[in-house]
């Protein structure tokens, strides 16, 4: 049944590249989109994209895998169980031997490549994202009102939270403020405020290494110290009492409405809060500031992301020969050239943006349809070795600080040593195992269980599959070293 | 209601002796033709997808597809019943389902009876329209509203309780409050909608009986007890049987959204478990096995309830 395919590959080239990608914008770029046309001209291929709404992307992925009619390149959002199963069944090309032959792809970051791998084997080309996003967001006007400086250590942090509760930072004479807002959070080690603070306290990122062996973070002393600190914050009313149930969509509200003064999350949330506050009152300019990391007992540390968001995989059933694979790879390589990055992220010059004396100005401000011409294309842009498209320079202090924490953070990031390890035990039982610890952490903070209770939860974790998981992970860890 | 003929298969369409089914088919060909779209709908959308439950007996991998995945027999069922989670899930599901049946099922009946006593037709119709509205509100919104009202410190209800008693109640995070909250939400959302069938049944009650009862000096409650309720008994029984059939279907969305770290011990039910295993962890075969188990229990319950209803000389469903 593959006659057409073989004859196609015999004649030497794939003229069309079919891609499946998630769609996050309300509209996908049309076939006539000038950006897409320009991209086709630049890469020398006809590009056919199957757009799938982001919310149902993983379901659709499974259906496509089962149908056997696969595109030449598929964007994978995360290492989902469905993806891992397909990898194990041999659905995708392992790319590590090939990457070195390509101008851009050969410069992929080793660490991120490893993070994105499946037990060290590279099944996709990662899409670069900022490695550092975590920070502490704070209202500087409140800080001034209570007469404190920007916090630098965890002790300062506590002082600030206490002052925000007790010293009437909004000056209305009422005891109606508190320190930090924490929302309900699903999952462990995926960047919740607790996860970030634990790192600052000196705990490892999910797994620590002791005598060359991986141990779970919640068995370390630093982890318990952090937990005790959280409990203190809760007991003294420095964080919201309903943090176990609070809707994370309303996370900014208490800060914007002047009920709380601190959030620990990403730099982009700081910008959101800043613009929301400016919208409410123009005098609120430069009111929000951030700190990348608070110094704890083990020095300055920060919580990194995995450095990528999803990857682009090449299925074996549609790309049958090595020759075809190389063609798809050289297409993907070209997508990382500066010209292609600009086309996918900024669009066409003179249409989507203007460039005067090197200063970039977007022409899409009040014209969303221009933005949609290329916004979706960025879904299969990888930015390897680095992003080279234009970013509108915002001259605010906050924007500058966001850039600073990225440069500063890369040096002090604490990585998860098991990021690339895919354990079958975790695939099968990970969610329940994580929930045991997640629940125990919450229960400990609000005082439903004590340290003994937490230890019991750890025992339960071990019995429910945790021991198996650690054994499996350590085996993978040793062989990946 | 007691006048149902013993032999219900009255010989209208099945025809008398001498007419073969071919002839019957020919005679009523237009009627059968009308049946085809309905049949096709059920075949294509209800029966055809059913073979998918077979993946409960396979080690399904999306890449290998249905046919190439390996048969594993009852392995996944065994895993499930041996799993320490099984009894917790069973207990939570049964508890929630029983509370639901006990409180949420009679609520529309009671409301319908009350509405039936309302004299002014305009007034009655207005109320009816109003109480339908929550049915069209999605669970996500219902849970958000619940949060706004019931959260500690800033929730209206807790502010009220605080001013009265000086203490707050953690409605949303206290495990003891989880089940009452779920049942209350269900009642708020679905009671109005549930009255439709009861009201339709109430409309068919012979008004002369009421008049006669009034003549005999029967009060409102006597009339309700001796006329209204017996008159709609069969409707109640049919709805009850249907409800029992879906006894274990508690609605994934609501429970999932209300679950948090502090109430998970009582909030995990079969539906949320299937979601976690199947969708988030990709254990397709395992979660299909769990889902199939649930369906089998549902079928047993529906036949059981029907059997019991017939024993008590009620009409039953089939």
Short mmCIF file of N, CA, C and O in Angstrom, two decimals, chain A residues 22-101:
data_model
loop_
_atom_site.label_atom_id
_atom_site.label_comp_id
_atom_site.label_asym_id
_atom_site.label_seq_id
_atom_site.Cartn_x
_atom_site.Cartn_y
_atom_site.Cartn_z
N UNK A 22 -0.61 22.05 17.91
CA UNK A 22 -1.75 22.57 18.68
C UNK A 22 -2.03 24.02 18.33
O UNK A 22 -1.12 24.77 17.98
N UNK A 23 -3.30 24.39 18.41
CA UNK A 23 -3.69 25.76 18.12
C UNK A 23 -4.14 26.43 19.41
O UNK A 23 -5.11 25.99 20.04
N UNK A 24 -3.44 27.49 19.81
CA UNK A 24 -3.80 28.19 21.04
C UNK A 24 -4.50 29.50 20.76
O UNK A 24 -5.12 30.08 21.64
N UNK A 25 -4.37 30.00 19.52
CA UNK A 25 -5.05 31.25 19.19
C UNK A 25 -6.46 30.93 18.71
O UNK A 25 -6.74 29.81 18.33
N UNK A 26 -7.33 31.94 18.72
CA UNK A 26 -8.70 31.69 18.25
C UNK A 26 -8.75 31.32 16.77
O UNK A 26 -9.68 30.68 16.32
N UNK A 27 -7.75 31.77 15.99
CA UNK A 27 -7.76 31.50 14.55
C UNK A 27 -6.43 30.91 14.12
O UNK A 27 -5.38 31.34 14.60
N UNK A 28 -6.48 29.97 13.19
CA UNK A 28 -5.22 29.43 12.67
C UNK A 28 -4.80 30.24 11.44
O UNK A 28 -5.64 30.84 10.77
N UNK A 29 -3.51 30.25 11.14
CA UNK A 29 -3.06 30.93 9.92
C UNK A 29 -3.67 30.24 8.70
O UNK A 29 -3.65 29.02 8.62
N UNK A 30 -4.24 30.98 7.79
CA UNK A 30 -4.86 30.36 6.62
C UNK A 30 -3.79 29.93 5.62
O UNK A 30 -2.62 30.26 5.76
N UNK A 31 -4.21 29.16 4.61
CA UNK A 31 -3.26 28.71 3.59
C UNK A 31 -2.65 29.89 2.84
O UNK A 31 -1.59 29.79 2.26
N UNK A 32 -3.39 30.99 2.83
CA UNK A 32 -2.92 32.15 2.07
C UNK A 32 -2.16 33.14 2.95
O UNK A 32 -1.76 34.20 2.47
N UNK A 33 -1.95 32.79 4.20
CA UNK A 33 -1.27 33.72 5.10
C UNK A 33 0.09 34.13 4.53
O UNK A 33 0.90 33.28 4.16
N UNK A 34 0.35 35.43 4.41
CA UNK A 34 1.62 35.89 3.84
C UNK A 34 2.83 35.35 4.60
O UNK A 34 3.86 35.04 4.00
N UNK A 35 2.68 35.20 5.92
CA UNK A 35 3.80 34.66 6.70
C UNK A 35 4.08 33.22 6.31
O UNK A 35 5.23 32.81 6.14
N UNK A 36 3.01 32.44 6.15
CA UNK A 36 3.17 31.04 5.78
C UNK A 36 3.78 30.94 4.38
O UNK A 36 4.68 30.13 4.14
N UNK A 37 3.28 31.76 3.47
CA UNK A 37 3.81 31.75 2.09
C UNK A 37 5.31 32.07 2.10
O UNK A 37 6.10 31.42 1.42
N UNK A 38 5.65 33.09 2.90
CA UNK A 38 7.06 33.49 2.96
C UNK A 38 7.91 32.37 3.57
O UNK A 38 9.04 32.12 3.14
N UNK A 39 7.33 31.69 4.54
CA UNK A 39 8.04 30.59 5.19
C UNK A 39 8.25 29.44 4.20
O UNK A 39 9.31 28.81 4.15
N UNK A 40 7.23 29.17 3.39
CA UNK A 40 7.35 28.12 2.38
C UNK A 40 8.44 28.47 1.38
O UNK A 40 9.23 27.63 0.96
N UNK A 41 8.48 29.74 1.01
CA UNK A 41 9.49 30.17 0.06
C UNK A 41 10.88 30.02 0.67
O UNK A 41 11.81 29.54 0.02
N UNK A 42 10.97 30.38 1.94
CA UNK A 42 12.28 30.33 2.58
C UNK A 42 12.77 28.89 2.75
O UNK A 42 13.94 28.59 2.52
N UNK A 43 11.87 27.99 3.14
CA UNK A 43 12.29 26.61 3.38
C UNK A 43 12.27 25.77 2.11
O UNK A 43 12.82 24.67 2.08
N UNK A 44 11.60 26.26 1.08
CA UNK A 44 11.53 25.50 -0.16
C UNK A 44 10.59 24.32 -0.10
O UNK A 44 10.70 23.38 -0.89
N UNK A 45 9.67 24.31 0.86
CA UNK A 45 8.72 23.21 0.99
C UNK A 45 7.30 23.77 1.07
O UNK A 45 7.10 24.87 1.61
N UNK A 46 6.38 22.97 0.59
CA UNK A 46 5.00 23.33 0.84
C UNK A 46 4.66 22.84 2.25
O UNK A 46 4.93 21.68 2.58
N UNK A 47 4.10 23.72 3.07
CA UNK A 47 3.84 23.35 4.47
C UNK A 47 2.34 23.17 4.66
O UNK A 47 1.54 24.07 4.40
N UNK A 48 1.97 21.95 5.08
CA UNK A 48 0.54 21.68 5.35
C UNK A 48 0.40 21.38 6.84
O UNK A 48 0.97 20.40 7.33
N UNK A 49 -0.36 22.21 7.52
CA UNK A 49 -0.47 22.04 8.97
C UNK A 49 -1.87 21.55 9.34
O UNK A 49 -2.86 22.07 8.84
N UNK A 50 -1.92 20.52 10.17
CA UNK A 50 -3.19 20.11 10.76
C UNK A 50 -3.26 20.79 12.13
O UNK A 50 -2.47 20.49 13.02
N UNK A 51 -4.17 21.73 12.25
CA UNK A 51 -4.30 22.44 13.53
C UNK A 51 -5.28 21.71 14.43
O UNK A 51 -6.38 21.37 14.01
N UNK A 52 -4.88 21.47 15.65
CA UNK A 52 -5.75 20.80 16.60
C UNK A 52 -5.91 21.71 17.82
O UNK A 52 -4.92 22.19 18.36
N UNK A 53 -7.16 21.96 18.25
CA UNK A 53 -7.35 22.81 19.43
C UNK A 53 -6.52 22.29 20.60
O UNK A 53 -6.49 21.09 20.86
N UNK A 54 -5.89 23.21 21.26
CA UNK A 54 -4.95 22.84 22.32
C UNK A 54 -5.59 21.97 23.39
O UNK A 54 -4.96 21.03 23.89
N UNK A 55 -6.85 22.26 23.71
CA UNK A 55 -7.48 21.56 24.84
C UNK A 55 -7.65 20.07 24.56
O UNK A 55 -7.66 19.27 25.48
N UNK A 56 -7.81 19.68 23.30
CA UNK A 56 -8.01 18.26 23.02
C UNK A 56 -6.81 17.65 22.31
O UNK A 56 -6.92 16.64 21.63
N UNK A 57 -5.66 18.31 22.46
CA UNK A 57 -4.50 17.89 21.66
C UNK A 57 -4.04 16.47 21.97
O UNK A 57 -3.79 15.68 21.07
N UNK A 58 -3.96 16.14 23.27
CA UNK A 58 -3.46 14.81 23.61
C UNK A 58 -4.40 13.69 23.16
O UNK A 58 -3.96 12.63 22.75
N UNK A 59 -5.72 13.97 23.22
CA UNK A 59 -6.68 12.98 22.74
C UNK A 59 -6.48 12.75 21.25
O UNK A 59 -6.43 11.63 20.77
N UNK A 60 -6.38 13.87 20.53
CA UNK A 60 -6.22 13.79 19.08
C UNK A 60 -4.92 13.07 18.73
O UNK A 60 -4.87 12.29 17.77
N UNK A 61 -3.90 13.32 19.52
CA UNK A 61 -2.63 12.65 19.27
C UNK A 61 -2.81 11.13 19.31
O UNK A 61 -2.36 10.41 18.43
N UNK A 62 -3.52 10.66 20.34
CA UNK A 62 -3.74 9.23 20.46
C UNK A 62 -4.53 8.68 19.27
O UNK A 62 -4.26 7.59 18.78
N UNK A 63 -5.49 9.47 18.80
CA UNK A 63 -6.30 9.02 17.66
C UNK A 63 -5.44 8.93 16.40
O UNK A 63 -5.49 7.96 15.65
N UNK A 64 -4.61 9.96 16.22
CA UNK A 64 -3.74 9.96 15.04
C UNK A 64 -2.76 8.78 15.09
O UNK A 64 -2.53 8.10 14.10
N UNK A 65 -2.24 8.52 16.29
CA UNK A 65 -1.33 7.39 16.43
C UNK A 65 -2.03 6.09 16.05
O UNK A 65 -1.46 5.23 15.39
N UNK A 66 -3.28 5.97 16.46
CA UNK A 66 -4.02 4.73 16.20
C UNK A 66 -4.43 4.63 14.73
O UNK A 66 -4.52 3.55 14.18
N UNK A 67 -4.67 5.77 14.10
CA UNK A 67 -5.15 5.74 12.72
C UNK A 67 -4.06 5.36 11.74
O UNK A 67 -4.33 4.83 10.67
N UNK A 68 -2.82 5.62 12.09
CA UNK A 68 -1.72 5.26 11.20
C UNK A 68 -1.47 6.28 10.10
O UNK A 68 -0.49 6.19 9.38
N UNK A 69 -2.36 7.24 9.95
CA UNK A 69 -2.14 8.27 8.91
C UNK A 69 -1.47 9.46 9.54
O UNK A 69 -2.12 10.40 10.00
N UNK A 70 -0.16 9.41 9.57
CA UNK A 70 0.54 10.41 10.36
C UNK A 70 1.22 11.46 9.51
O UNK A 70 1.66 11.19 8.40
N UNK A 71 1.29 12.66 10.04
CA UNK A 71 2.06 13.71 9.36
C UNK A 71 3.56 13.43 9.47
O UNK A 71 3.98 12.47 10.10
N UNK A 72 4.37 14.29 8.85
CA UNK A 72 5.82 14.07 8.89
C UNK A 72 6.45 14.57 10.18
O UNK A 72 7.52 14.13 10.57
N UNK A 73 5.77 15.53 10.79
CA UNK A 73 6.29 16.05 12.06
C UNK A 73 5.11 16.30 12.98
O UNK A 73 4.08 16.84 12.55
N UNK A 74 5.23 15.87 14.23
CA UNK A 74 4.14 16.06 15.19
C UNK A 74 4.68 16.80 16.40
O UNK A 74 5.71 16.42 16.96
N UNK A 75 3.99 17.85 16.78
CA UNK A 75 4.36 18.55 18.00
C UNK A 75 3.82 17.75 19.18
O UNK A 75 2.65 17.35 19.18
N UNK A 76 4.68 17.47 20.16
CA UNK A 76 4.27 16.77 21.37
C UNK A 76 4.29 17.79 22.49
O UNK A 76 5.29 18.47 22.68
N UNK A 77 3.18 17.92 23.20
CA UNK A 77 3.13 18.96 24.24
C UNK A 77 3.92 18.59 25.47
O UNK A 77 4.55 19.41 26.11
N UNK A 78 3.82 17.32 25.87
CA UNK A 78 4.60 16.87 27.02
C UNK A 78 4.79 15.37 26.90
O UNK A 78 4.20 14.73 26.05
N UNK A 79 5.60 14.85 27.81
CA UNK A 79 5.85 13.42 27.73
C UNK A 79 4.66 12.69 28.37
O UNK A 79 4.77 12.11 29.45
N UNK A 80 3.54 12.73 27.71
CA UNK A 80 2.33 12.10 28.23
C UNK A 80 2.48 10.59 28.14
O UNK A 80 3.32 10.07 27.41
N UNK A 81 1.60 9.90 28.88
CA UNK A 81 1.65 8.45 28.88
C UNK A 81 1.45 7.90 27.47
O UNK A 81 2.11 6.94 27.06
N UNK A 82 0.55 8.53 26.72
CA UNK A 82 0.29 8.08 25.35
C UNK A 82 1.53 8.19 24.48
O UNK A 82 1.84 7.30 23.68
N UNK A 83 2.25 9.28 24.65
CA UNK A 83 3.49 9.48 23.89
C UNK A 83 4.53 8.44 24.26
O UNK A 83 5.14 7.80 23.39
N UNK A 84 4.71 8.23 25.58
CA UNK A 84 5.72 7.27 26.03
C UNK A 84 5.39 5.88 25.49
O UNK A 84 6.27 5.15 25.01
N UNK A 85 4.10 5.52 25.54
CA UNK A 85 3.71 4.20 25.03
C UNK A 85 4.07 4.07 23.56
O UNK A 85 4.53 3.02 23.11
N UNK A 86 3.82 5.13 22.80
CA UNK A 86 4.12 5.08 21.37
C UNK A 86 5.63 5.00 21.13
O UNK A 86 6.08 4.29 20.24
N UNK A 87 6.39 5.74 21.94
CA UNK A 87 7.85 5.68 21.82
C UNK A 87 8.32 4.24 22.05
O UNK A 87 9.11 3.69 21.29
N UNK A 88 7.76 3.63 23.10
CA UNK A 88 8.20 2.28 23.44
C UNK A 88 7.80 1.29 22.36
O UNK A 88 8.44 0.25 22.19
N UNK A 89 6.71 1.59 21.66
CA UNK A 89 6.28 0.71 20.57
C UNK A 89 7.06 1.00 19.29
O UNK A 89 6.83 0.38 18.26
N UNK A 90 7.99 1.97 19.35
CA UNK A 90 8.84 2.24 18.19
C UNK A 90 8.23 3.15 17.15
O UNK A 90 8.50 3.02 15.96
N UNK A 91 7.41 4.11 17.59
CA UNK A 91 6.71 4.94 16.62
C UNK A 91 7.55 6.08 16.06
O UNK A 91 7.26 6.60 14.99
N UNK A 92 8.61 6.47 16.79
CA UNK A 92 9.34 7.68 16.37
C UNK A 92 10.82 7.41 16.12
O UNK A 92 11.41 6.48 16.67
N UNK A 93 11.40 8.27 15.30
CA UNK A 93 12.83 8.20 15.05
C UNK A 93 13.61 8.67 16.28
O UNK A 93 13.23 9.66 16.89
N UNK A 94 14.68 7.95 16.57
CA UNK A 94 15.58 8.43 17.62
C UNK A 94 16.59 9.33 16.93
O UNK A 94 17.26 8.92 15.99
N UNK A 95 16.68 10.58 17.38
CA UNK A 95 17.35 11.59 16.58
C UNK A 95 18.80 11.87 16.98
O UNK A 95 19.50 12.55 16.22
N UNK A 96 19.23 11.38 18.13
CA UNK A 96 20.58 11.79 18.58
C UNK A 96 21.70 11.61 17.54
O UNK A 96 22.56 12.47 17.44
N UNK A 97 21.73 10.53 16.74
CA UNK A 97 22.86 10.39 15.81
C UNK A 97 22.83 11.42 14.68
O UNK A 97 23.85 11.62 14.03
N UNK A 98 21.69 12.02 14.44
CA UNK A 98 21.56 12.87 13.25
C UNK A 98 21.79 14.34 13.51
O UNK A 98 22.20 15.08 12.63
N UNK A 99 21.49 14.79 14.76
CA UNK A 99 21.46 16.22 15.02
C UNK A 99 22.77 16.93 14.68
O UNK A 99 22.77 18.08 14.24
N UNK A 100 23.90 16.25 14.85
CA UNK A 100 25.19 16.90 14.68
C UNK A 100 25.41 17.41 13.24
O UNK A 100 26.24 18.27 12.99
N UNK A 101 24.65 16.86 12.29
CA UNK A 101 24.85 17.25 10.89
C UNK A 101 24.16 18.54 10.50
O UNK A 101 24.20 18.93 9.33
#
